[in-house]
PDB file of C-alpha atoms and ligand atoms in Angstrom:
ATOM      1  CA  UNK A   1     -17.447   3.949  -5.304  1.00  0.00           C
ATOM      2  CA  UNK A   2     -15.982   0.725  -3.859  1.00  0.00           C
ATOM      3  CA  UNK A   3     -13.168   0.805  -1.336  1.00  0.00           C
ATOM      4  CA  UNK A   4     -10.519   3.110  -0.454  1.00  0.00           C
ATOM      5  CA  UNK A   5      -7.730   0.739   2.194  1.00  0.00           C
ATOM      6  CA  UNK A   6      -4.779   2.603   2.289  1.00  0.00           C
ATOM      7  CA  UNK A   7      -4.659   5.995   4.934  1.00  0.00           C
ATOM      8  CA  UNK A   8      -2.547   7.159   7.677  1.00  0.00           C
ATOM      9  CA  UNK A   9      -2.899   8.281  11.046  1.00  0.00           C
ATOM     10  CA  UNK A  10      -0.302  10.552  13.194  1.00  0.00           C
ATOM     11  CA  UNK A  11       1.259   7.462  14.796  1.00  0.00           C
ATOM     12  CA  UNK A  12       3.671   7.273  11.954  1.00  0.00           C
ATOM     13  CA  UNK A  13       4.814  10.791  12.417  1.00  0.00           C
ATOM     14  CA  UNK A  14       4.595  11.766   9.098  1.00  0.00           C
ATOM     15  CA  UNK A  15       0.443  11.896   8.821  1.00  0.00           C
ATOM     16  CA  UNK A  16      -2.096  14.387   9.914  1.00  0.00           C
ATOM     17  CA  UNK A  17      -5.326  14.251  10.830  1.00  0.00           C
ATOM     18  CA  UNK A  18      -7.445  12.217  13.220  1.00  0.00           C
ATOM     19  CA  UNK A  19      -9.299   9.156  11.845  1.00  0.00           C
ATOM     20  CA  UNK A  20     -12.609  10.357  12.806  1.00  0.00           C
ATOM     21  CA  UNK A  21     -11.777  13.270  10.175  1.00  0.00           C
ATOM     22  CA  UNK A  22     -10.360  10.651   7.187  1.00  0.00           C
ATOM     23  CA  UNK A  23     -13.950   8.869   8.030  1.00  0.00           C
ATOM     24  CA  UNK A  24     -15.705  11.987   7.341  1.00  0.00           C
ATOM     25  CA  UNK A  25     -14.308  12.862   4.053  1.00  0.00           C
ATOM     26  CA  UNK A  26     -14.862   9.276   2.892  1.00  0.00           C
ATOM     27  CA  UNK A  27     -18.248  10.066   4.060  1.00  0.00           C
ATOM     28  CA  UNK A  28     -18.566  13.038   1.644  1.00  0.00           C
ATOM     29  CA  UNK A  29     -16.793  11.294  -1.147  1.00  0.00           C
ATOM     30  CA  UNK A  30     -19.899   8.660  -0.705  1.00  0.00           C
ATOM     31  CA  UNK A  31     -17.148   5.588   0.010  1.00  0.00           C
ATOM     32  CA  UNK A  32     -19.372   2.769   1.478  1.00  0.00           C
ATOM     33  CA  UNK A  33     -16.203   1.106   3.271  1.00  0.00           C
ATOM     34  CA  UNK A  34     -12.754   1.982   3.866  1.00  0.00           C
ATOM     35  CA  UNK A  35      -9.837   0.768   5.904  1.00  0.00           C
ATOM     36  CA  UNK A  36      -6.429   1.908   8.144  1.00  0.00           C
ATOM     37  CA  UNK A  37      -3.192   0.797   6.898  1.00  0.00           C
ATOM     38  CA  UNK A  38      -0.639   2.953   8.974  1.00  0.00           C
ATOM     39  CA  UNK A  39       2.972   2.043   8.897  1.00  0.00           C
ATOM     40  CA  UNK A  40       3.852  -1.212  11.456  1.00  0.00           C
ATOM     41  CA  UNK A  41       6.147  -1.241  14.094  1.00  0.00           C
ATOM     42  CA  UNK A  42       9.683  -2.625  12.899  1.00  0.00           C
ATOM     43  CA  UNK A  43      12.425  -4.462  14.864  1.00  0.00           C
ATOM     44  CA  UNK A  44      14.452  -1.804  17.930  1.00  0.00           C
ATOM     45  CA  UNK A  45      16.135   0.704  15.760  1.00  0.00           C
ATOM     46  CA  UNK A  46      14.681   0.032  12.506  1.00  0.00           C
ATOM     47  CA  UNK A  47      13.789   3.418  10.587  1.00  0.00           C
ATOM     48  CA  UNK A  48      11.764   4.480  13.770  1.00  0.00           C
ATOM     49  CA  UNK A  49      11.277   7.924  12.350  1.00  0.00           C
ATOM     50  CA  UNK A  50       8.695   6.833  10.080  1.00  0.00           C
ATOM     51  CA  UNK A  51       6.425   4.650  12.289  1.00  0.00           C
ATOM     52  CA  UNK A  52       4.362   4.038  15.641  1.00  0.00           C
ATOM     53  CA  UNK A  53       6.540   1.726  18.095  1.00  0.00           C
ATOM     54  CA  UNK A  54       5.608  -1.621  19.260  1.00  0.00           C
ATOM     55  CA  UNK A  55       4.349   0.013  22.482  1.00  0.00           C
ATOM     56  CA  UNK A  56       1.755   2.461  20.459  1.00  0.00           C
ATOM     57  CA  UNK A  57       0.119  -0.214  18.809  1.00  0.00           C
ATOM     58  CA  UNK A  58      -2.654  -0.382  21.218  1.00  0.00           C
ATOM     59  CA  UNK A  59      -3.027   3.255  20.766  1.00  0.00           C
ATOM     60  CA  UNK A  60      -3.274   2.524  16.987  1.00  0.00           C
ATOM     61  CA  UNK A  61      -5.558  -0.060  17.617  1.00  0.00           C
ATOM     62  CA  UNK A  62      -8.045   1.464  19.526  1.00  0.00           C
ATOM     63  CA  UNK A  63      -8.453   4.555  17.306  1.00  0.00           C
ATOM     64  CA  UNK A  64      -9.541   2.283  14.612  1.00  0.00           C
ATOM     65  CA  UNK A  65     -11.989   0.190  17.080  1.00  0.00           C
ATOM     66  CA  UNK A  66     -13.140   3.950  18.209  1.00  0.00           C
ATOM     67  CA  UNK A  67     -13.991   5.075  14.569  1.00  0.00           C
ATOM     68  CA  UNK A  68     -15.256   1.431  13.773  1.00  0.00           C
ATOM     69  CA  UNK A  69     -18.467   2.115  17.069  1.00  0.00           C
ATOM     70  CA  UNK A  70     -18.587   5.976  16.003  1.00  0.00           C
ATOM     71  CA  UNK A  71     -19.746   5.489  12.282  1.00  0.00           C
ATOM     72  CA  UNK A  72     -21.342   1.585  12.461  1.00  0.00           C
ATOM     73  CA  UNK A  73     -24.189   2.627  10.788  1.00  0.00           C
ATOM     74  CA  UNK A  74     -22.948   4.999   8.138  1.00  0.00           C
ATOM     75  CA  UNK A  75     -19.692   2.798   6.727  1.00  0.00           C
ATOM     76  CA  UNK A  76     -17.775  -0.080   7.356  1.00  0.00           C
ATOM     77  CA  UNK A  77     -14.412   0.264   8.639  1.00  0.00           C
ATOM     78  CA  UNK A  78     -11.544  -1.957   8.421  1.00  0.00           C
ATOM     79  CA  UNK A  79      -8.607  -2.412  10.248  1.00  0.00           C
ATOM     80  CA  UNK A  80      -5.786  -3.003   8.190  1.00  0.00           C
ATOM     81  CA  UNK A  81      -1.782  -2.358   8.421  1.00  0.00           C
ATOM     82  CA  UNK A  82       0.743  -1.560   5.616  1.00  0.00           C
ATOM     83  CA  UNK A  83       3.801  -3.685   6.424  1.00  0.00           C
ATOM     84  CA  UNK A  84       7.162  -3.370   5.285  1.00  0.00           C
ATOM     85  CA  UNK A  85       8.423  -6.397   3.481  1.00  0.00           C
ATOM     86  CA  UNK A  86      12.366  -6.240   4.293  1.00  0.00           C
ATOM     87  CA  UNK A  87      14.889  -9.135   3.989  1.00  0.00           C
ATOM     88  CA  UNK A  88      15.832 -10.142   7.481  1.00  0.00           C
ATOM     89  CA  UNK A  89      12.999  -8.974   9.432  1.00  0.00           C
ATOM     90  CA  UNK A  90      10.560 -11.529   8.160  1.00  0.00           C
ATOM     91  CA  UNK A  91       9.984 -13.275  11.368  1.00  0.00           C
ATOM     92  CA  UNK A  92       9.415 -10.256  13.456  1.00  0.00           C
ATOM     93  CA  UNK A  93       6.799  -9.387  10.717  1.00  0.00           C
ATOM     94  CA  UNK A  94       5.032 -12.919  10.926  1.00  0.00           C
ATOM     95  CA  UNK A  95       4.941 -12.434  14.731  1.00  0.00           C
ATOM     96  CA  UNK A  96       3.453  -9.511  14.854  1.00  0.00           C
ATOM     97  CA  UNK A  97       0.936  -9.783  12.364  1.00  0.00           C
ATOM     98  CA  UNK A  98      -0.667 -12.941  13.662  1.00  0.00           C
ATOM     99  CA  UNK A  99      -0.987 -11.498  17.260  1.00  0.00           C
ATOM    100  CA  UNK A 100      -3.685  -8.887  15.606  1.00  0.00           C
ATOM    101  CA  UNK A 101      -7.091  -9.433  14.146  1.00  0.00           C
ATOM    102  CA  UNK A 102      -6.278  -7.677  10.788  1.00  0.00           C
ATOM    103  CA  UNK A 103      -8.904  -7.336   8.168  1.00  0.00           C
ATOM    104  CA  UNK A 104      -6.142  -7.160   5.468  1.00  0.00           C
ATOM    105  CA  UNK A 105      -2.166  -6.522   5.341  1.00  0.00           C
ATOM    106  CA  UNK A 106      -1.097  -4.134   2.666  1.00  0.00           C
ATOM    107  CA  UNK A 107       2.670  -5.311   1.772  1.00  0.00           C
ATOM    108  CA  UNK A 108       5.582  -2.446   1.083  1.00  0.00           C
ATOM    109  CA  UNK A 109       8.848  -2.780  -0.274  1.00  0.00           C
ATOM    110  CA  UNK A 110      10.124   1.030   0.819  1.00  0.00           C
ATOM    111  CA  UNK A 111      14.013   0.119   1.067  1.00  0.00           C
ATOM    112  CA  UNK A 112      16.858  -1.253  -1.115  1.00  0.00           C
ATOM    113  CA  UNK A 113      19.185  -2.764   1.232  1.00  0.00           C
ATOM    114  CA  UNK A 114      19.534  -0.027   3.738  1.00  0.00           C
ATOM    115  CA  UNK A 115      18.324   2.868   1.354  1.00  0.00           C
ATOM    116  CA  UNK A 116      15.036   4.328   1.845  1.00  0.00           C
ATOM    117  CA  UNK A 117      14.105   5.091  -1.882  1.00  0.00           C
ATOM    118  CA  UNK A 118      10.961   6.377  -1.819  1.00  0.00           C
ATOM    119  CA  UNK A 119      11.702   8.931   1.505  1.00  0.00           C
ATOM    120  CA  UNK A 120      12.596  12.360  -0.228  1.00  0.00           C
ATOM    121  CA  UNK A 121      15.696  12.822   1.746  1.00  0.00           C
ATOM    122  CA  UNK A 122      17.302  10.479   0.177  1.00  0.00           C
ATOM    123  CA  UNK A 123      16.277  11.140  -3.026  1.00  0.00           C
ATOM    124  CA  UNK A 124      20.271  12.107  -4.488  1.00  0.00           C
ATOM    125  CA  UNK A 125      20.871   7.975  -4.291  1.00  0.00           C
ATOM    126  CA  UNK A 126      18.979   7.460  -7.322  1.00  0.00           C
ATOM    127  CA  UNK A 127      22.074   9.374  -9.274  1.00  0.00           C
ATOM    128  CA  UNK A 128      24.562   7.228  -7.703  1.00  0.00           C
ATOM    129  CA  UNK A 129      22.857   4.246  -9.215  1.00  0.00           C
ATOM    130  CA  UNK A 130      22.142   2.420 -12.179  1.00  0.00           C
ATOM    131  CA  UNK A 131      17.982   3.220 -12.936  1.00  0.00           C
ATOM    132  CA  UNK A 132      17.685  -0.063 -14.371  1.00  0.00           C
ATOM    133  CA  UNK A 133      19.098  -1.948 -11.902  1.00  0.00           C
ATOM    134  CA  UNK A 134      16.969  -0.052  -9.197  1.00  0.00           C
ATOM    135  CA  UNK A 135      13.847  -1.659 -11.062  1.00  0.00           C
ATOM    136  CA  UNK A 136      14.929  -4.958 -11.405  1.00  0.00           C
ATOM    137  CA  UNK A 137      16.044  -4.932  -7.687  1.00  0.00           C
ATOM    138  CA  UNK A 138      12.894  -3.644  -6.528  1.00  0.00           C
ATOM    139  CA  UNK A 139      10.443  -6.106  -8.765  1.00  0.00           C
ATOM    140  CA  UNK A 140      12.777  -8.868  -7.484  1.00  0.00           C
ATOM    141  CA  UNK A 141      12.085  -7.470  -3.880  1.00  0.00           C
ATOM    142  CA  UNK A 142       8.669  -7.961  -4.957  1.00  0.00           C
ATOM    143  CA  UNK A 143       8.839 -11.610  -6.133  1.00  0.00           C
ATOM    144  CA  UNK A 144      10.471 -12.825  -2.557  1.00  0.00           C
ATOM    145  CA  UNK A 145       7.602 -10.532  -0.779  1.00  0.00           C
ATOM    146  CA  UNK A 146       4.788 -12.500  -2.363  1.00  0.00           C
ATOM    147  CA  UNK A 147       6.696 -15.705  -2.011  1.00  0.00           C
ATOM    148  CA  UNK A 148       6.796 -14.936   2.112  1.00  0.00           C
ATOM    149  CA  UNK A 149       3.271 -15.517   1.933  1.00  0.00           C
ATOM    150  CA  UNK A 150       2.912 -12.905   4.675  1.00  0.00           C
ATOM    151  CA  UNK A 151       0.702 -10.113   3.269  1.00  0.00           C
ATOM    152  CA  UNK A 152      -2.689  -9.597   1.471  1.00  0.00           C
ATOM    153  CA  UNK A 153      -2.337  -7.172  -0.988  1.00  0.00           C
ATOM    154  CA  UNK A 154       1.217  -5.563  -2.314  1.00  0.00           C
ATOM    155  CA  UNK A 155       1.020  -1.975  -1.638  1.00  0.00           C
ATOM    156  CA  UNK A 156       2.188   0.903  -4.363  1.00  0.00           C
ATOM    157  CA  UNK A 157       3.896  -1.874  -6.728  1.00  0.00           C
ATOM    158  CA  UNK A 158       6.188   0.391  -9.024  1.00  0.00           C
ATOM    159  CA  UNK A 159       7.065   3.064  -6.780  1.00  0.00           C
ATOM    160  CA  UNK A 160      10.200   3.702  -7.448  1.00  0.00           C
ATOM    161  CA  UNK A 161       9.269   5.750 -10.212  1.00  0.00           C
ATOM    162  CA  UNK A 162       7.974   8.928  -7.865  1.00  0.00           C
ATOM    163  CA  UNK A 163      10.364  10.906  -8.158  1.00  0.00           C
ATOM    164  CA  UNK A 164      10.401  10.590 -12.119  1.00  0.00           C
ATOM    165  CA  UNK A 165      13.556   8.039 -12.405  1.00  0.00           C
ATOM    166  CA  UNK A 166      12.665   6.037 -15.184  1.00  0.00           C
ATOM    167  CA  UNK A 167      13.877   2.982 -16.493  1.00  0.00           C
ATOM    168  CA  UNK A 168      16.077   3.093 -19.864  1.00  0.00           C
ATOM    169  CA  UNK A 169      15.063  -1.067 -20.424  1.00  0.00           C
ATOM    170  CA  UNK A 170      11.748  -2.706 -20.921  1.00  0.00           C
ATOM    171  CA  UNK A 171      10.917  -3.881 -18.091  1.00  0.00           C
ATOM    172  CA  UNK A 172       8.009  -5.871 -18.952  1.00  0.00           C
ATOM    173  CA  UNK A 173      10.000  -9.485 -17.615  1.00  0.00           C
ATOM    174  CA  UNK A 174      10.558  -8.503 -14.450  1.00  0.00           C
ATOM    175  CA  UNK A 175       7.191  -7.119 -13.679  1.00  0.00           C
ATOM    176  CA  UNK A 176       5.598 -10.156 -15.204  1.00  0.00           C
ATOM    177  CA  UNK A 177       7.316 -12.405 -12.708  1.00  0.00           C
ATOM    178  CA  UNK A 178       6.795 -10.145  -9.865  1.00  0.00           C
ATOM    179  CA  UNK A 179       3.147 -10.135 -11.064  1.00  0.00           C
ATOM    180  CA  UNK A 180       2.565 -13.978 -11.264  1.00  0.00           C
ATOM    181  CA  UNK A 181       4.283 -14.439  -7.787  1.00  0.00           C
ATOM    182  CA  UNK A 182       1.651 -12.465  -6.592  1.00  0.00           C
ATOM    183  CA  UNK A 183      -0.971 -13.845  -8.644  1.00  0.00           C
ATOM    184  CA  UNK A 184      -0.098 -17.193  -7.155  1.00  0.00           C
ATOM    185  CA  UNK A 185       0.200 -16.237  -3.812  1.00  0.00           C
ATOM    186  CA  UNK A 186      -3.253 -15.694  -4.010  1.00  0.00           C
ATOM    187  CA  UNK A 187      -2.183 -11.835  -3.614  1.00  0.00           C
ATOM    188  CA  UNK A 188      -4.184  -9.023  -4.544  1.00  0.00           C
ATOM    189  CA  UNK A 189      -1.707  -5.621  -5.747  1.00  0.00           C
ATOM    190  CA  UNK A 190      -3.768  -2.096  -4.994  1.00  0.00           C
ATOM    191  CA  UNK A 191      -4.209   0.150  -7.467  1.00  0.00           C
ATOM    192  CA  UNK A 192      -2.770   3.587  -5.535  1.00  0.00           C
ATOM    193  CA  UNK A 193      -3.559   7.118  -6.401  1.00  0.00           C
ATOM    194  CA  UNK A 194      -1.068   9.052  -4.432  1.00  0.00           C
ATOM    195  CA  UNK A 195       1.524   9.152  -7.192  1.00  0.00           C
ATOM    196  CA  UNK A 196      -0.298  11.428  -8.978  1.00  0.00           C
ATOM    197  CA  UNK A 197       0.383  13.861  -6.248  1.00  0.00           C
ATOM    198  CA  UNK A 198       3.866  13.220  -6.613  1.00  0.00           C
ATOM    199  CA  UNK A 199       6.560  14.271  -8.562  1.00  0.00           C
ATOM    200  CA  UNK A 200       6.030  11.584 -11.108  1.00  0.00           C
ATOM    201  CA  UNK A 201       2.177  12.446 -11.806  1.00  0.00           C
ATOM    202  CA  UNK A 202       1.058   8.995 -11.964  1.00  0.00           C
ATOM    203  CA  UNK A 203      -1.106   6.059 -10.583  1.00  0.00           C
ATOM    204  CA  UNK A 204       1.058   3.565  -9.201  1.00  0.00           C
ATOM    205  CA  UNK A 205       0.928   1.288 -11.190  1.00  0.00           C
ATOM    206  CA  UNK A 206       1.201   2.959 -14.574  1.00  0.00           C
ATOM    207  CA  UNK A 207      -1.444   2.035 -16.541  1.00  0.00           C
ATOM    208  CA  UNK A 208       0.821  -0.375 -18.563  1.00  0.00           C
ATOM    209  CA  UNK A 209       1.427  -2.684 -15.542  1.00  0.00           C
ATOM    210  CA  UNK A 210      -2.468  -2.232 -14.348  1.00  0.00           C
ATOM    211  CA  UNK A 211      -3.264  -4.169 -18.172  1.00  0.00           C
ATOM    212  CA  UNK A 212      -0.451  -6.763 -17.977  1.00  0.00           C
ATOM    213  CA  UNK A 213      -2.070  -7.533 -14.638  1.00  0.00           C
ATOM    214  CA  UNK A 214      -5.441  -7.637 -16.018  1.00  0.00           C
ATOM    215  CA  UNK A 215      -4.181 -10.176 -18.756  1.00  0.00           C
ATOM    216  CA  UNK A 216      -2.454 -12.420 -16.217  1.00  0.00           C
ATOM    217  CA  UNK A 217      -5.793 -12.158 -13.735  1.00  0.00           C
ATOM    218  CA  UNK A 218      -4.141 -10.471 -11.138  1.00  0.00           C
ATOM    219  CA  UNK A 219      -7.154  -9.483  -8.420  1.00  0.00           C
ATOM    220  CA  UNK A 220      -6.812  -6.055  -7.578  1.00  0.00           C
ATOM    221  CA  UNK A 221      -8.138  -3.602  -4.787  1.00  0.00           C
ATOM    222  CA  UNK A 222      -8.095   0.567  -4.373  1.00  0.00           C
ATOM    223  CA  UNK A 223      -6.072   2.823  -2.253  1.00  0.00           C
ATOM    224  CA  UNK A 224      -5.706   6.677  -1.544  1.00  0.00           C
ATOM    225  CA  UNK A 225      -2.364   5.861   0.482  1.00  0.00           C
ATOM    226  CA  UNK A 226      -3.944   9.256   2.254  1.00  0.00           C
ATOM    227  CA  UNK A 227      -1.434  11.083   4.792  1.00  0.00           C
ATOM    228  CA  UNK A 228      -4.023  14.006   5.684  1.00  0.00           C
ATOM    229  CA  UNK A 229      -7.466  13.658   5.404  1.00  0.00           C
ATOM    230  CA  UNK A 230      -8.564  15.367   2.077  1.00  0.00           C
ATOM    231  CA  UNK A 231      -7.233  12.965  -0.006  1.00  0.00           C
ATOM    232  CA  UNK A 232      -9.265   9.899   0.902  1.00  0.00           C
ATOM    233  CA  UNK A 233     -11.294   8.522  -2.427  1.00  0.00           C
ATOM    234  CA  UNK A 234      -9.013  11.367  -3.955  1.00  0.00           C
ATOM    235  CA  UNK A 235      -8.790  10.686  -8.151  1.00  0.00           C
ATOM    236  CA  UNK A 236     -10.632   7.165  -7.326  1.00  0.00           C
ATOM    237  CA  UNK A 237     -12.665   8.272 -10.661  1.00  0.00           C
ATOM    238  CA  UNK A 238      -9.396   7.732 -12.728  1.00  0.00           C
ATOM    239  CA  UNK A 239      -8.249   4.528 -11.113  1.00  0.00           C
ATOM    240  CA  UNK A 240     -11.723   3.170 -11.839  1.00  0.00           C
ATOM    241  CA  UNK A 241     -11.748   4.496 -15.554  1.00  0.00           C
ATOM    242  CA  UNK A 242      -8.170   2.617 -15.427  1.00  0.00           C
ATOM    243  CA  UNK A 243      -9.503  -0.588 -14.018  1.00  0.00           C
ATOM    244  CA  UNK A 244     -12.395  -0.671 -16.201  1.00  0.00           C
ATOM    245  CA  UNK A 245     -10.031  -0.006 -19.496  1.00  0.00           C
ATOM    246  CA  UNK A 246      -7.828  -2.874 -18.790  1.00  0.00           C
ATOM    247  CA  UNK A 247     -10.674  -5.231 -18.638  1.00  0.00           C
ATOM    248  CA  UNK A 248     -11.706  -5.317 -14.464  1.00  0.00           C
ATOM    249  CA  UNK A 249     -14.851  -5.644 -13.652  1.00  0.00           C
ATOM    250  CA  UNK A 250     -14.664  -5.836  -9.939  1.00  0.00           C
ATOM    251  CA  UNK A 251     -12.349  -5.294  -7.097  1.00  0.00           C
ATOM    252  CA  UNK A 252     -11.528  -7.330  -3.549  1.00  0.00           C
ATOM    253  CA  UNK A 253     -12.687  -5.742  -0.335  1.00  0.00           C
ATOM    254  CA  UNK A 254     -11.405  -7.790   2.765  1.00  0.00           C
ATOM    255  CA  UNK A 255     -12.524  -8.634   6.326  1.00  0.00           C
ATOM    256  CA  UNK A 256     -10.459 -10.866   8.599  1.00  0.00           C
ATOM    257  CA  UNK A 257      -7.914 -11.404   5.719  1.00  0.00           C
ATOM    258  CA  UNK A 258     -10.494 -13.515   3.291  1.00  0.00           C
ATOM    259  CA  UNK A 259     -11.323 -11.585   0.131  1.00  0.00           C
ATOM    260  CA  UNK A 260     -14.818 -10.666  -1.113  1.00  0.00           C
ATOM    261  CA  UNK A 261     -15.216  -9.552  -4.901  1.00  0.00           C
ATOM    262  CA  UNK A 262     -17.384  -5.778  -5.091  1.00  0.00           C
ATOM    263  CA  UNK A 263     -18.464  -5.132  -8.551  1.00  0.00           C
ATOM    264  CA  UNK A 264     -16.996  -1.752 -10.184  1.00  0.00           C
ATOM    265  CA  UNK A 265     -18.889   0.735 -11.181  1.00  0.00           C
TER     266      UNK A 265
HETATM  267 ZN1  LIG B 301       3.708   6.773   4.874  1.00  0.00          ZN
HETATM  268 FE1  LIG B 302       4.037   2.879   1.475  1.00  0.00          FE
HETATM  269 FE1  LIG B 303       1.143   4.146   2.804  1.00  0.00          FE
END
């Protein structure tokens, strides 16, 4: 098993479970590292539901530092954070994230404009809209958040598909481009099992995008995107089988944002 960077802790009010238990059920699933990527604090007012505050970051912090003494000698622990890439709010995102010691920064596009597409309560929108349009929007979303040069690795790419809205067009332009900004960014995309657990039953990416990537040497790493603790390393068997199909042979594993190939295997 190689790496599992993407989990959750109750500071973004929509996880459970304390880290020390996430740690332990990588431990059983025989994951040699793993890291935290909770949700990062956001400009006053900006979707605070969904997050920790700029004021609970020290909390965050020192849960991960906490887990990182606990288990030393039984798996390595990194300290990562999923941040939201967002037109407008670039600065305060750049600000933040070079006043912490990350090990890696998982990149998100989660809205459209003002619309939070992948949040369930808002899940009516995508009838309003034109599907299509939705996908090239978001893969164009994509494009500018590799181009920001702010993040690491682009978290759940193709997630607008989880609650089964799928596009009528091929799509295969659009996702190229996104895929070679990333590519040249020197940006690795993760390879996410949690959309099998939603309603669209699927890896994000689909396995189409995960071989297009392959083809255009896109590096790639592995997340769980784990909101409780039983799913950490959850399906990792099928993501591998995936990787390995579409021609990886190894994954990136990250400490103080420089990447490290780990053969799969
Ligand atoms: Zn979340
Ligand atoms: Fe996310
Ligand atoms: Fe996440």
């Amino acid at each position: 098993m190689p790496v599992d960077y993407h989990m959750h802790t109750p500071l973004c009010k929509h996880a459970r479970g304390m880290p020390r238990e996430y740690v332990e059920q990588a431990l059983a699933r025989g994951l040699p590292e793993i890291g935290f990527s909770d949700h990062n604090p956001m400009p006053d007012g900006f979707d605070p539901t969904v997050r920790m505050s700029r004021a609970e970051f020290p909390e965050y912090r020192n849960m991960i530092r906490s887990v990182q003494r606990r288990y030393s000698d039984r798996i390595t622990i990194r300290f990562g954070v999923e941040a939201d890439f967002h037109p407008g709010t670039e600065d305060y995102v750049r600000e933040f994230l070079a006043s912490e010691p990350f090990d890696y920064v998982i990149g998100s596009v989660h809205y459209l404009e003002d619309w939070p597409f992948d949040n369930p309560e808002y899940v009516e929108e995508y009838l309003k809209r034109d599907v299509d349009d939705i996908y090239r929007k978001y893969y164009a979303l994509i494009e500018r958040m590799a181009r920001s040069g702010l993040y690491d690795i682009a978290g759940h790419l193709d997630v607008v598909k989880k609650f089964g809205h799928r596009p009528r067009s091929d799509m295969t332009e659009v996702v190229s481009r996104a895929l070679g900004a990333l590519r040249d960014a020197g940006m690795c995309y993760e390879v996410n099992t949690s959309g099998l657990r939603k309603p669209c039953r699927e890896i994000y990416p689909e396995a189409k995008i995960v071989s297009l990537a392959a083809r255009m040497s896109v590096p790639v790493t592995l997340g769980s995107d784990s909101h409780e603790p039983g799913t950490v390393g959850q399906d990792f068997d099928r993501a591998i089988a995936m990787l390995r199909e579409a021609g990886y042979r190894e994954v990136w594993r990250f400490e103080r944002r420089q990447r490290f190939p780990v053969p799969l295997p």
